[in-house]
Every structure is written in structure tokens, then in C-alpha cells.
Protein backbone atom coordinates (compact mmCIF):
# COMPACT_ATOMS: atom_id res chain seq x y z
CA MET A 1 9.04 16.46 -6.87
CA SER A 2 9.89 15.26 -10.35
CA LEU A 3 13.26 15.15 -12.04
CA PRO A 4 14.47 18.23 -13.92
CA LEU A 5 13.38 18.40 -17.55
CA ARG A 6 15.54 19.99 -20.23
CA ILE A 7 14.71 22.16 -23.20
CA THR A 8 16.94 23.79 -25.81
CA VAL A 9 15.89 27.20 -27.14
CA ASN A 10 18.06 29.24 -29.51
CA GLY A 11 21.01 26.92 -28.94
CA ARG A 12 20.96 27.22 -25.11
CA ASP A 13 19.94 24.47 -22.69
CA TYR A 14 17.53 25.21 -19.86
CA SER A 15 16.09 22.97 -17.17
CA TYR A 16 12.85 23.18 -15.23
CA THR A 17 10.95 21.01 -12.76
CA ILE A 18 7.22 20.33 -12.76
CA LEU A 19 5.80 20.86 -9.25
CA THR A 20 2.16 19.92 -9.89
CA LYS A 21 1.60 16.32 -8.81
CA LYS A 22 -1.35 15.18 -10.93
CA ILE A 23 -1.76 16.51 -14.46
CA GLU A 24 -4.76 15.40 -16.53
CA ASN A 25 -6.56 16.60 -19.67
CA HIS A 26 -8.86 18.87 -17.66
CA THR A 27 -5.92 20.54 -15.84
CA PHE A 28 -5.91 24.29 -16.45
CA GLU A 29 -2.95 25.30 -14.28
CA ILE A 30 0.49 23.73 -13.77
CA LYS A 31 3.20 24.90 -11.36
CA ILE A 32 6.84 24.62 -12.43
CA GLU A 33 10.17 25.73 -11.01
CA PHE A 34 12.42 27.53 -13.47
CA ASP A 35 15.58 29.45 -12.67
CA GLY A 36 14.85 29.34 -8.92
CA GLU A 37 11.35 30.78 -9.33
CA GLU A 38 7.95 29.12 -9.11
CA LEU A 39 5.96 29.87 -12.26
CA THR A 40 2.41 29.04 -13.29
CA ILE A 41 1.52 27.65 -16.71
CA PHE A 42 -2.13 28.27 -17.57
CA ARG A 43 -4.49 27.85 -20.49
CA ASN A 44 -5.57 31.26 -21.80
CA ASN A 45 -8.88 32.18 -23.46
CA LEU A 46 -7.56 31.09 -26.87
CA GLY A 47 -6.75 27.62 -25.53
CA GLU A 48 -2.99 28.22 -25.72
CA TRP A 49 -0.65 27.38 -22.87
CA ASP A 50 1.26 30.36 -21.50
CA ILE A 51 3.19 31.54 -18.40
CA LEU A 52 1.32 33.75 -15.94
CA GLU A 53 4.37 35.48 -14.44
CA ARG A 54 6.03 37.18 -17.41
CA THR A 55 8.59 39.94 -17.07
CA ILE A 56 10.20 42.23 -19.60
CA ASN A 57 13.63 40.66 -18.91
CA ASP A 58 12.55 37.20 -20.12
CA GLU A 59 14.18 35.84 -23.25
CA PRO A 60 11.63 36.16 -26.07
CA GLY A 61 9.70 32.96 -26.53
CA LEU A 62 11.53 30.96 -23.86
CA LEU A 63 8.71 30.78 -21.33
CA LYS A 64 6.14 30.26 -24.08
CA GLU A 65 8.24 27.37 -25.42
CA ILE A 66 8.47 25.80 -21.94
CA ALA A 67 4.68 26.02 -21.59
CA ARG A 68 4.24 24.41 -25.01
CA ASN A 69 6.75 21.69 -24.12
CA VAL A 70 4.86 20.80 -20.91
CA ALA A 71 1.53 20.71 -22.78
CA LEU A 72 3.00 18.38 -25.41
CA ARG A 73 4.62 16.12 -22.80
CA TYR A 74 1.28 15.56 -21.03
CA ARG A 75 -0.77 15.63 -24.27
CA LEU A 76 -2.87 18.54 -23.08
CA ARG A 77 -5.13 20.25 -25.57
């Protein structure tokens, strides 16, 4: 398991942990742990990275920003 990563969105700090062991350019799915839940980041049909398990209670843009942050960290296209 990797160390927790931090992100700041709308002035609040959040942390998440990447669970997927090997991430490469052809990776299409990444597991993370956020707020005690296991979430899946995936590449949608438009080529954008997004979270599979979205709920209506999620802060707008937070999960999308985490997905974007992971994609940038690993230089995924």
C-alpha cells in the first residue's frame, strides 16, 4: 500500500491512497481508498478520468479532481 496523497479542493485538504500496485500508460482502471471507501478511477469513452462510484452526496468536483490528480501524477493520457 502506498502512502496517503493529499489534495486541496475549495480550500479543504483531503487525503487518499492509491491501492493499484502497477500503473502504466495502458492502465484503464485504478483503485483508490478515499474517506474509508474503495473507489475506482476509470477512463470514460471521452478519454477523461472519472470515478465510477459517484453519489449525490459527493462534493461537486471533488472526486473528478482526485481522478484528474492521479492521472497527472502518473502521466496518463
